[in-house]
Coordinates of C-alpha atoms in Angstrom, one line a residue:
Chain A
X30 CA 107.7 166.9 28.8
X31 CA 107.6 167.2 32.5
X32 CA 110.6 167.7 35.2
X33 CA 111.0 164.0 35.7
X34 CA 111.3 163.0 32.3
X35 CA 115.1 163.2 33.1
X36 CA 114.2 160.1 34.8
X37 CA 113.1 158.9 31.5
X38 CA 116.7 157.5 30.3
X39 CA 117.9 156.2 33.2
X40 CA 120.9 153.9 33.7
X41 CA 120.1 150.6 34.9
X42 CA 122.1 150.6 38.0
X43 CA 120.3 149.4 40.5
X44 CA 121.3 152.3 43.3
X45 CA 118.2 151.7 45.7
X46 CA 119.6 147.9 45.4
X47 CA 123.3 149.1 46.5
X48 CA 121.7 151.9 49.3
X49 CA 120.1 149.7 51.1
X50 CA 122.9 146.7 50.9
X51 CA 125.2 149.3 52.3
X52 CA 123.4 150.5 55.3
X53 CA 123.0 146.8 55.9
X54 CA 126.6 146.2 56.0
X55 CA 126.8 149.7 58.4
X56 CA 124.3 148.4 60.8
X57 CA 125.5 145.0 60.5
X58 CA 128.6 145.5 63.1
X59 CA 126.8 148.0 65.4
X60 CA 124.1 145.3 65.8
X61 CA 126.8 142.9 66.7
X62 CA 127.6 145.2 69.5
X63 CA 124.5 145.6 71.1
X64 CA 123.6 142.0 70.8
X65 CA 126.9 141.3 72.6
X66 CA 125.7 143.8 75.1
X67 CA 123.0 140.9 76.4
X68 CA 124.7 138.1 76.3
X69 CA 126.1 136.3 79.3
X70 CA 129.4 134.8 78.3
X71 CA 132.2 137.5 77.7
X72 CA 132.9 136.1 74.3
X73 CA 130.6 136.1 71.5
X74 CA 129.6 133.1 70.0
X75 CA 126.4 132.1 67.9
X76 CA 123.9 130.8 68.6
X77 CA 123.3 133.1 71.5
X78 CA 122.6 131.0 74.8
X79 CA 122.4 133.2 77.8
X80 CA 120.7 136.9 77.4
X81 CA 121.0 139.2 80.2
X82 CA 120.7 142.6 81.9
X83 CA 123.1 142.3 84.0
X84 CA 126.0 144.5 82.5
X85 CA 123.5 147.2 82.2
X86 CA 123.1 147.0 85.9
X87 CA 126.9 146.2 86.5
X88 CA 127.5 149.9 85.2
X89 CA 125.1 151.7 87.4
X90 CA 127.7 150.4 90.4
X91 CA 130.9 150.9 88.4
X92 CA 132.1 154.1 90.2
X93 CA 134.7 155.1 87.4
X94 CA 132.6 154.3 84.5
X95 CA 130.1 156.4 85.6
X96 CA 132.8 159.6 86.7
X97 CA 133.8 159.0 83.3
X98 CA 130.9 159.8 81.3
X99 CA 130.1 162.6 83.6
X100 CA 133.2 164.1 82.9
X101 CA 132.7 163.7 78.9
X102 CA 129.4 165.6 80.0
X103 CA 130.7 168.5 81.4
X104 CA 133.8 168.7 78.6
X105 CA 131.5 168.1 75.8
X106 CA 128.8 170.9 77.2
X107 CA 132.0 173.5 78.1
X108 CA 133.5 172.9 74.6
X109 CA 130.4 173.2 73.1
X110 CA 129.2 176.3 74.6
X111 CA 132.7 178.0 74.1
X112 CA 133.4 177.3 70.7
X113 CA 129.4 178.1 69.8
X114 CA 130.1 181.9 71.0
X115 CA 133.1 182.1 69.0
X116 CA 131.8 180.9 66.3
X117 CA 128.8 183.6 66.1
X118 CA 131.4 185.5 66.6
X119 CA 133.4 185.0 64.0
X120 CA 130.4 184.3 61.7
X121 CA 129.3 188.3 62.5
X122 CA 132.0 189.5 61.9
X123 CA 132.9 187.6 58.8
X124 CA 129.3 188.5 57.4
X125 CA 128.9 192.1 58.7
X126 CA 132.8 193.9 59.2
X127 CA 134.0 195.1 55.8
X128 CA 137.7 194.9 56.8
X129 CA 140.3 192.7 55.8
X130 CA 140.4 191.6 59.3
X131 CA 137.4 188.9 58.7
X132 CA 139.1 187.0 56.0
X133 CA 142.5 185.4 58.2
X134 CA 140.0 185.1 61.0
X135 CA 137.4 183.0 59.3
X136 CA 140.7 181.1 57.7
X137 CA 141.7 180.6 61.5
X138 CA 138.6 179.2 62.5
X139 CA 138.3 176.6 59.6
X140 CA 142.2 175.6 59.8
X141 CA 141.4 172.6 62.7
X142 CA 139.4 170.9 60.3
X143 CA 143.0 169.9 57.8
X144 CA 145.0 169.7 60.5
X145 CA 145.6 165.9 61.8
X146 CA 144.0 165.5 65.2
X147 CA 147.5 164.2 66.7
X148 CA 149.6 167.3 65.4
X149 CA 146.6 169.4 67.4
X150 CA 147.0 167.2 70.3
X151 CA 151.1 167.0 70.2
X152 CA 150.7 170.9 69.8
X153 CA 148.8 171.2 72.6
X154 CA 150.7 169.3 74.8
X155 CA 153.4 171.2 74.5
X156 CA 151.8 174.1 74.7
X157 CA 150.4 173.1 78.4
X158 CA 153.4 171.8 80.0
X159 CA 154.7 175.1 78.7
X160 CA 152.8 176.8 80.8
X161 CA 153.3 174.4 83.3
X162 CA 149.7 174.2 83.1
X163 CA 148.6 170.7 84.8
X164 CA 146.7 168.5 82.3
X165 CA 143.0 168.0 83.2
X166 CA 139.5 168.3 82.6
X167 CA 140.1 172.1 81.4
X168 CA 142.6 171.2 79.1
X169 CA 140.3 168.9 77.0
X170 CA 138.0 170.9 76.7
X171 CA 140.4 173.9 75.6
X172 CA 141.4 171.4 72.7
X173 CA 137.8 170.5 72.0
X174 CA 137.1 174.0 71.8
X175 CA 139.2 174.3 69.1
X176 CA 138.0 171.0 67.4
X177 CA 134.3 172.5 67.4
X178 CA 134.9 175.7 66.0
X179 CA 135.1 174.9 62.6
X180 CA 131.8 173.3 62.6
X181 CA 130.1 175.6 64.8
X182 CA 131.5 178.4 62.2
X183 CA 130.5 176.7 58.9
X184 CA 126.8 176.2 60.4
X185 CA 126.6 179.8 61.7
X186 CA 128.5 181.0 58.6
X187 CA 125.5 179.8 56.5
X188 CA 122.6 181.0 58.0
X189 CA 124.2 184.6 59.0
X190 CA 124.6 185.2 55.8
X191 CA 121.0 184.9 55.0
X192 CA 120.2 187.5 57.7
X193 CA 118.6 190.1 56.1
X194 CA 120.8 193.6 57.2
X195 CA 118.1 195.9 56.9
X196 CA 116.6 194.2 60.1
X197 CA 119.6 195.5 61.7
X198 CA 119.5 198.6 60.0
X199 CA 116.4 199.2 61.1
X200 CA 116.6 198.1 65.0
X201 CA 119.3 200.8 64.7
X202 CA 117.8 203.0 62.8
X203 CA 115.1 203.0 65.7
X204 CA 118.2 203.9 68.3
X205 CA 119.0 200.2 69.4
X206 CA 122.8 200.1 70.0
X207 CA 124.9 197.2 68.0
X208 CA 125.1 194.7 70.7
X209 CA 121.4 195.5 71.8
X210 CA 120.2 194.2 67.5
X211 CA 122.6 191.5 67.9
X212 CA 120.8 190.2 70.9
X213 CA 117.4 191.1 70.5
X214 CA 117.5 191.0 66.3
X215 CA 120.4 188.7 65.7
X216 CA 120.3 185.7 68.1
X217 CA 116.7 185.0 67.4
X218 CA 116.7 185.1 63.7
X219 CA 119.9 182.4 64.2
X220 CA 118.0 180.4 66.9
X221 CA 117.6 177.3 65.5
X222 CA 121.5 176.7 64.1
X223 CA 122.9 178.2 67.5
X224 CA 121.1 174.9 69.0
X225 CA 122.9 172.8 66.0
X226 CA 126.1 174.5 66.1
X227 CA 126.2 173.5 69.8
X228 CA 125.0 169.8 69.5
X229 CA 127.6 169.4 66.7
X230 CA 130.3 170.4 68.9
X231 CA 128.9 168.6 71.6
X232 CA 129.0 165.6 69.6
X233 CA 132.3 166.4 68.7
X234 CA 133.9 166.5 71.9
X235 CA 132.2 163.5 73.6
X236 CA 133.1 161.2 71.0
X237 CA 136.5 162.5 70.6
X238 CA 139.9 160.0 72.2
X239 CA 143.4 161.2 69.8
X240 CA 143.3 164.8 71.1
X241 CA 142.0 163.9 74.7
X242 CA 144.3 161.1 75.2
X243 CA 147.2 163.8 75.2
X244 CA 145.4 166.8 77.0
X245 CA 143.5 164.3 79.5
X246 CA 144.7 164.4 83.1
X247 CA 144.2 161.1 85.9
X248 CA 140.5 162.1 85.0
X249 CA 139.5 160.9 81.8
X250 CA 136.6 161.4 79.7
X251 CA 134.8 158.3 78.5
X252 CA 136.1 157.9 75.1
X253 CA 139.6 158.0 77.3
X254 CA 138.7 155.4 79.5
X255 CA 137.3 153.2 77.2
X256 CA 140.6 153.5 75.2
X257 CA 142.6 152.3 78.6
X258 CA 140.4 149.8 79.3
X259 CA 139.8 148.1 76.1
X260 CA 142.3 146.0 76.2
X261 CA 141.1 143.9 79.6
X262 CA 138.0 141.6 77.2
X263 CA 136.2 140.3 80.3
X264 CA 135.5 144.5 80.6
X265 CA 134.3 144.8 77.0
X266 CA 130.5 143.8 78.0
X267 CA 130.3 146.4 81.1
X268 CA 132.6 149.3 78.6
X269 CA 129.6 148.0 76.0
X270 CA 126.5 148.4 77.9
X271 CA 127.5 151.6 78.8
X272 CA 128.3 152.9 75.2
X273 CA 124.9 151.4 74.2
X274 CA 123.1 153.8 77.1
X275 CA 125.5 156.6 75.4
X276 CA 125.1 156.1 71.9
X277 CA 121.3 156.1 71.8
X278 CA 122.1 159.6 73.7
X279 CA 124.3 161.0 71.2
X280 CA 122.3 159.4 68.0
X281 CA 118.8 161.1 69.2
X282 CA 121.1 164.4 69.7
X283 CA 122.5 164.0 66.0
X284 CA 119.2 164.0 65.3
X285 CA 118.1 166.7 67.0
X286 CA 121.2 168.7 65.2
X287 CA 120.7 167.3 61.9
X288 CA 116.6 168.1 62.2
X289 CA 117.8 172.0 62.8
X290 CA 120.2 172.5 60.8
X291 CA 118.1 171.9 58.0
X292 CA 115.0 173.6 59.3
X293 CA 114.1 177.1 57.5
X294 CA 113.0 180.0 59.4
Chain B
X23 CA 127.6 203.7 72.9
X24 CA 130.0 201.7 70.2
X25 CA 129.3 202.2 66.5
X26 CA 128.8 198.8 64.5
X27 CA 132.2 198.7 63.0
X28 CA 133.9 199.5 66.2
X29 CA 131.6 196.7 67.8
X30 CA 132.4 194.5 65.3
X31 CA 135.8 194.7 65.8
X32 CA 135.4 194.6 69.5
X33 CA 133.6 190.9 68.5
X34 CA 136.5 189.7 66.4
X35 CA 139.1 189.9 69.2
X36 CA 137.8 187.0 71.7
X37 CA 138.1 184.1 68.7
X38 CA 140.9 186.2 67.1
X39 CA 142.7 185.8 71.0
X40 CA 141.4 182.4 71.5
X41 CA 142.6 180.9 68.4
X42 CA 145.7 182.8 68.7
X43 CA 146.5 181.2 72.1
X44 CA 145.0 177.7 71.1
X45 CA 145.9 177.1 67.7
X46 CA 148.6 178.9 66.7
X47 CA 151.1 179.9 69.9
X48 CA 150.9 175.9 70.0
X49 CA 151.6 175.0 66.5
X50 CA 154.4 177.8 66.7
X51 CA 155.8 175.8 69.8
X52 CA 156.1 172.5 68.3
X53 CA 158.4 174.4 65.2
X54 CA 160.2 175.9 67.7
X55 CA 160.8 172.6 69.8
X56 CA 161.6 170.3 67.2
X57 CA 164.3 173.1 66.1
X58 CA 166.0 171.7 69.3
X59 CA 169.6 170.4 69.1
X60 CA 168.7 167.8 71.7
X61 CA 165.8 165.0 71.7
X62 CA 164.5 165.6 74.7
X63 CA 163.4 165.4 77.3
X64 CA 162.6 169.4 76.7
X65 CA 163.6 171.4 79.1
X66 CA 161.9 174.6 78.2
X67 CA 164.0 176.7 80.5
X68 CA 167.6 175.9 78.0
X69 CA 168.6 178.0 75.9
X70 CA 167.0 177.7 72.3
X71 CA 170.0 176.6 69.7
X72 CA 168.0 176.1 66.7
X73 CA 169.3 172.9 64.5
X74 CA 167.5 171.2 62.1
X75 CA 169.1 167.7 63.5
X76 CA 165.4 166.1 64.7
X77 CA 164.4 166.8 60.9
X78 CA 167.5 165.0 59.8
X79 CA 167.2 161.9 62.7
X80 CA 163.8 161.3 61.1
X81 CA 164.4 161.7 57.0
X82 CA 167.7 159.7 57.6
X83 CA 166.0 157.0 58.8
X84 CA 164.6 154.2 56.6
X85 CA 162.5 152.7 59.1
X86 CA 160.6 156.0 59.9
X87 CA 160.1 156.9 56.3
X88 CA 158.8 153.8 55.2
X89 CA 156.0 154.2 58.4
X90 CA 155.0 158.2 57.4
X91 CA 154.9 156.2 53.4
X92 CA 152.8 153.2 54.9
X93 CA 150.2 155.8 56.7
X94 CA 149.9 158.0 53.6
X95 CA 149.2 155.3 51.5
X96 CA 147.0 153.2 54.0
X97 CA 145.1 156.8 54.1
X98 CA 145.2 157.1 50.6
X99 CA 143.6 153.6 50.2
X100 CA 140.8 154.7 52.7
X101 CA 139.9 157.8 51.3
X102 CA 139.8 156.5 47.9
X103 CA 137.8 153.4 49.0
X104 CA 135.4 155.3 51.4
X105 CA 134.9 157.8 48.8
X106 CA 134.0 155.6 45.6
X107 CA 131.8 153.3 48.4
X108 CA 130.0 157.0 49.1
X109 CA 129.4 158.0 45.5
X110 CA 126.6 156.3 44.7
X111 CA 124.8 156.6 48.2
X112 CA 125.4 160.3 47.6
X113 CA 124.2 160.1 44.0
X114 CA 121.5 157.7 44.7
X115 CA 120.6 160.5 47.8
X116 CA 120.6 163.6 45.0
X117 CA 118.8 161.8 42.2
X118 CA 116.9 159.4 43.2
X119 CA 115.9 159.4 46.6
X120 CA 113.3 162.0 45.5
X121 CA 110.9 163.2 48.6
X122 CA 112.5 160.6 51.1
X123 CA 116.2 161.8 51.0
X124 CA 116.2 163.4 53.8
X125 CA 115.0 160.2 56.2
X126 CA 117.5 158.0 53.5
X127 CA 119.9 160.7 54.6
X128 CA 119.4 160.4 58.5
X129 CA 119.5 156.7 58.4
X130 CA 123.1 156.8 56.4
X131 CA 124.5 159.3 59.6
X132 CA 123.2 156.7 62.4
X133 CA 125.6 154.7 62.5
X134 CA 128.1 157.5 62.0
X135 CA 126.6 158.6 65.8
X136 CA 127.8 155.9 67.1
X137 CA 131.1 156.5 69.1
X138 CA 134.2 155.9 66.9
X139 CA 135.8 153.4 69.7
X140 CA 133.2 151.6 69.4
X141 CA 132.5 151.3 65.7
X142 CA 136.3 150.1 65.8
X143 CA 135.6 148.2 68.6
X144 CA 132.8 146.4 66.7
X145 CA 135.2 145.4 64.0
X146 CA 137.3 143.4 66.5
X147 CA 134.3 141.8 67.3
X148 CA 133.4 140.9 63.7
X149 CA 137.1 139.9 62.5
X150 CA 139.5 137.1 64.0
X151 CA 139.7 134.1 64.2
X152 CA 137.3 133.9 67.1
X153 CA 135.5 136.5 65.5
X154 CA 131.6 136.6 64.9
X155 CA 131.7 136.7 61.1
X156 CA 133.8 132.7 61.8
X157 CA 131.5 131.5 64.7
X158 CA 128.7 132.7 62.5
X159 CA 129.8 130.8 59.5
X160 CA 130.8 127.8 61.3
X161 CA 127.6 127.4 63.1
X162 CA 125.3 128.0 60.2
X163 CA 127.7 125.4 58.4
X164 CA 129.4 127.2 55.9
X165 CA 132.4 126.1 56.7
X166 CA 134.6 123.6 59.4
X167 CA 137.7 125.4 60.3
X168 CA 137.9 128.6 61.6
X169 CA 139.3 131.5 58.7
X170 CA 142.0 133.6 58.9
X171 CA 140.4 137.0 58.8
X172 CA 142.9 139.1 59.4
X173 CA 142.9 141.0 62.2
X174 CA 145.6 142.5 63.9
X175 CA 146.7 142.9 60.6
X176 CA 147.0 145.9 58.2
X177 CA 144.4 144.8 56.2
X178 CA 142.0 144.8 59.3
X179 CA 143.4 149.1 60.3
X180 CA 142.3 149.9 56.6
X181 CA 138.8 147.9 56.7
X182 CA 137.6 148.9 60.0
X183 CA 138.5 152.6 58.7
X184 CA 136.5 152.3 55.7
X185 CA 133.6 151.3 57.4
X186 CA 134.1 153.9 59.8
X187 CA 134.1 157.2 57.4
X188 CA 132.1 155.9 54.4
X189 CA 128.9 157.5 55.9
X190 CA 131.1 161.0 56.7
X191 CA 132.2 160.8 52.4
X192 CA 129.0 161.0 51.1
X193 CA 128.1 164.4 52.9
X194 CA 130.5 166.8 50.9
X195 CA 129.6 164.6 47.2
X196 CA 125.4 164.9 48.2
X197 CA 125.9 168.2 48.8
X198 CA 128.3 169.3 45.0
X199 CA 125.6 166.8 43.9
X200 CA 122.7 169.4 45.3
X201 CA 124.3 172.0 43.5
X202 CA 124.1 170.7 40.0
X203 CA 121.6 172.7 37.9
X204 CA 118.9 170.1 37.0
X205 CA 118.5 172.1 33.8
X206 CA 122.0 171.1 32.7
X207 CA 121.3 167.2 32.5
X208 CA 117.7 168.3 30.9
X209 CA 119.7 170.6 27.9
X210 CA 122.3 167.4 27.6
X211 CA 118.9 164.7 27.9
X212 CA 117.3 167.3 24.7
X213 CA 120.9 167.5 22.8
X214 CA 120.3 163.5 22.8
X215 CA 123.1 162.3 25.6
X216 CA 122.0 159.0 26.8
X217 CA 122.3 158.3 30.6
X218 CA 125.5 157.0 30.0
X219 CA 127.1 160.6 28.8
X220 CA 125.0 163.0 30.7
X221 CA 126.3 161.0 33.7
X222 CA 130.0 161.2 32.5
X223 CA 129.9 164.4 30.7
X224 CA 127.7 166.2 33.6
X225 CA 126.9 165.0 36.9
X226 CA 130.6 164.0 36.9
X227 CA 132.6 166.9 36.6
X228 CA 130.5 168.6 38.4
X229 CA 130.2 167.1 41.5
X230 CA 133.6 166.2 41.4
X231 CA 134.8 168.7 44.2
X232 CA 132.8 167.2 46.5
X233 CA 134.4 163.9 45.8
X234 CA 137.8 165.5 46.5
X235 CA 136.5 167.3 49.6
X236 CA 135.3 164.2 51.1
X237 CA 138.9 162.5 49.9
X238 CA 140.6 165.0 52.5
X239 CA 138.3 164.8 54.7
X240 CA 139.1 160.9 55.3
X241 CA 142.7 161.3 54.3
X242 CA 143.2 164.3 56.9
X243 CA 142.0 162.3 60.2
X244 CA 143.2 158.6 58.6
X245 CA 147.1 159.9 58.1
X246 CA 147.5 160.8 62.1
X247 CA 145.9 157.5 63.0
X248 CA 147.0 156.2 65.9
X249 CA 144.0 154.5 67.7
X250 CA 142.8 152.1 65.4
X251 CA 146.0 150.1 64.5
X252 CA 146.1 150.1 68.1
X253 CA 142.6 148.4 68.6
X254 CA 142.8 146.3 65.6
X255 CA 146.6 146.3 64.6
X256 CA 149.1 144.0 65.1
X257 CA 152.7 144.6 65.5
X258 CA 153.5 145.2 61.7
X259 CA 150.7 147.4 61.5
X260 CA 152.6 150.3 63.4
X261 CA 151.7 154.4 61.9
X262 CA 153.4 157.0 61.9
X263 CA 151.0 158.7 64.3
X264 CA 152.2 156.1 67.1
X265 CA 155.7 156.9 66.1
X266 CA 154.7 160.3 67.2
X267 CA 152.8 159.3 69.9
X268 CA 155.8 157.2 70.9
X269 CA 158.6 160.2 70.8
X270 CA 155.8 162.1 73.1
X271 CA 155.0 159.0 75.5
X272 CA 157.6 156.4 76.4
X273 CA 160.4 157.7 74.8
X274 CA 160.4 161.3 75.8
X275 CA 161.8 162.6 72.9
X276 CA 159.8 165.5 72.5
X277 CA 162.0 167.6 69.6
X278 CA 162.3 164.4 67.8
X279 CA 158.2 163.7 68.3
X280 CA 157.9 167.4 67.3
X281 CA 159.8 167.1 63.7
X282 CA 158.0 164.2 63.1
X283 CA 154.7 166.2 63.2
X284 CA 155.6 168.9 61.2
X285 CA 156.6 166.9 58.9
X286 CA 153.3 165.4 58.9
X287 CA 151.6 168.9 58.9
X288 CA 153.5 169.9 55.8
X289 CA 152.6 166.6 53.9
X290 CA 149.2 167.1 54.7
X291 CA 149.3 171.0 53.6
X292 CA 151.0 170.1 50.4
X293 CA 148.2 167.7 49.5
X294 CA 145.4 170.0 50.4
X295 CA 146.9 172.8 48.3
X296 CA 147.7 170.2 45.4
X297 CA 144.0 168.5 45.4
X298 CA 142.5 172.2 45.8
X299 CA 144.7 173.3 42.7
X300 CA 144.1 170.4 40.5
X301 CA 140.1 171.0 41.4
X302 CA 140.3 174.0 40.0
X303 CA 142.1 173.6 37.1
X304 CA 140.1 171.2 36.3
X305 CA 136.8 172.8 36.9
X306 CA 138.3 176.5 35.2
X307 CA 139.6 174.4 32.0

């Protein structure tokens, strides 16, 4: 009897049936969407008379849109790049300190993740105009940082801990100093998920609107100004077109991150 | 030079500070606010007079309690629904998806790529009575008048939200499922259990805490909801996340906006530590 006998006594429920039926019905409305992204007339109705380009060129001229995305850009590649250090961070020290410092600190960096995005963004609003800090750009991506962490920990978590210590033993051994193995011994060995840890936070942050919409100052990131301006509908093919451009963007870098992650070194 | 451990304690102070500053000084704050006498607006250079009178203005009134109820059990219904809708994409990913799970796997997280506005957004384009999925009936035939399909109505918040995280479910249930000794269901397949039972006595229980891990991770981001029933709500589908977003916008009642969210933050922790409890009872037993 081989390994796949288990397959032997199988149920009859069709689950390659239901699989595909479902990713039908996922597709189905994001189709819609880009569809709707070509037609002419700002309301869809079928059949589909006029196709066009022109809201795809309508958004290269739209001044805002485009400072928009831009800004969700440079929050998403701040928040990212922040919350990626702090997570190998935390993911060393979780792995390597033998002190019961690493266990409320690894708790710290997961806690975001069961915390209700608009208690985080409520606390952090207060927290700014305590400080009299004005809202802006650097205030998102604070609260994204925060967001990302407990992804960019979980993924480093996981492959620090298959680090093998005697590598570091060893570069020490040889008379490299701590931060010189982490570098030179460390960093390498973690390549790969460093690169995933970041696009996961990336993602994160650029897709994210209930934390932004109460950190974000008069210039908004794009999930923000989508939000304001969704309610105007002859906008919705322009707001469209453009979220089409950035969601072929952000599904190749899902990808990308997904592809890493799993990849063994 | 530093030693290691001195290093490594050296490392654990930026995130230790960060966090510190960024997670909890702010969650600290919003206690301490909603401990104000006063609604708001918060005047942060007043003298701090601690009352519990905010917690009181919002358990005392019906109208605010029935909205937190409402969101936990809209939540409730989209965490159970996305999670039994993930199930068997997860356990059709684990067990029968053989060599190609991985590309099965990547075309299930697509659509989660796509920006959440505008997988929301989508949904208004799909429901109504203007609404593709009525032009596209009407036009093929199917029927004359247009159908009432519901949106701006509750209904519409909790559909457009199971669409939305039934990709995200089945990532904590494929991966319990991943960790299931195959040599369990062999020893129940030789002992003579049918599909039937080695499903229900094995697979089951076992990958049962990834079923409850990906019930908190909808229920966690669905009970603060405030965007959606925005997008696709009406005006009876209100949350208790816009009440809070309410006391913080128009009606500047910050203390009062405060108590409302730690009230949510202690519903939420309650649950957690419940569901984590009754996981582990259940998996110890």
């Amino acid at each position: 009897m081989n390994h796949s006998a288990i397959g032997v006594g199988r149920t009859r429920v069709p689950l390659g049936t239901v699989f595909a039926l479902m990713l039908v019905l996922l597709y189905f409305p994001i189709a819609l969407l880009f569809v709707f992204s070509f037609n002419q007339n700002t309301v869809l109705s079928f059949p589909l008379r006029e196709l066009t380009l022109d809201w795809y060129a309508e958004v290269f001229s739209d001044d805002a849109l485009l400072a928009a995305a831009r800004n969700s850009l440079v929050v998403g590649a701040a928040s990212a790049t922040v919350a990626t250090a702090l997570g190998f961070a935390v993911s060393v020290v979780f792995v390597r300190l033998r002190s019961a410092l690493r266990i409320p600190l690894l708790a710290l960096a997961v806690l975001p993740l069961i915390v209700p995005f608009i208690v985080l963004g409520v606390s952090l609003f207060l927290l700014f105009s305590f400080l009299d800090v004005p809202r802006s750009l650097a205030t998102v991506a604070a609260g994204h940082s925060i967001l990302g962490l407990p992804f960019a920990t979980l993924i480093l978590f996981a492959r620090m801990s298959a680090v093998d210590p005697q590598l570091e033993d060893a570069a020490m051994d040889l008379g490299a100093s701590y931060a010189t193995t982490l570098r030179r011994i460390v960093l390498p060995l973690m390549g790969p998920s460093l690169l995933s840890a970041w696009l996961t936070c990336f993602i994160v942050s650029f897709d994210e609107v209930a934390v932004a919409l109460f950190l974000a100052g008069g210039d908004p990131t794009f999930p923000v100004f989508l939000y304001g301006q969704l309610r105007f509908a002859q906008r919705l093919p322009v707001l469209i077109a453009m979220a089409v451009m950035l969601m072929i963007g952000t599904v190749t870098l899902t990808l990308a991150a997904f592809v890493l992650a799993r990849r063994r070194p | 030079m530093l030693g290691r451990r001195a290093f490594l304690r050296v490392l654990a102070l930026p995130p230790y500070l960060w966090l510190a500053a960024l997670l909890v000084a702010p969650i600290v704050l919003v206690v301490l606010i909603s401990l104000r006498p006063e609604p708001g607006p918060v005047d942060f250079g007043d003298p701090w007079n601690p009352s519990l009178i905010q917690y009181w203005r919002i358990l005392e009134t019906p109208a605010y309690l029935r909205q937190l109820g409402i969101s936990a059990l809209m939540a409730l219904i989209v965490a159970l629904a996305a999670t039994v809708l993930a199930y068997p994409l997860a356990y059709f990913l684990a067990f029968r998806a053989g060599d190609r799970a991985s590309l099965y796997l990547v075309l299930l997280l697509v659509p989660f790529a796509v920006s959440f506005l505008l997988r929301v957004m989508a949904w208004r384009l799909m429901l109504g009575q203007e609404g593709a999925l009525n032009t596209l009936l009407q036009s093929v035939g199917l029927t004359d008048e247009p159908l009432d399909l519901l949106l701006y109505s509750r209904e519409a918040v909790v559909l457009t939200l199971i669409y939305v995280w039934v990709p995200f479910a089945a990532l904590p249930i494929y991966a319990a499922m991943g960790r299931i000794d195959r040599r369990q269901l062999e020893a129940a397949a030789d002992l003579g259990a049918g599909p039937w039972t080695r499903f229900v006595g094995v697979t089951l229980p076992l990958s049962l805490p990834g079923a409850v891990a990906a019930l908190f991770m909808v229920f966690i981001p669905t009970v603060g909801e405030y965007v959606t029933p925005r997008l696709v709500g009406g005006s009876e589908t209100y949350m208790y996340g816009q009440l809070i977003q309410d006391f913080f916008g128009r009606a500047a009642s910050w203390a009062t906006g405060g108590a409302a969210a730690v009230i949510m933050l202690v519903l939420t922790a309650v649950l957690i530590l419940a569901g984590t409890l009754a996981v582990r009872t259940r998996v110890a037993t």
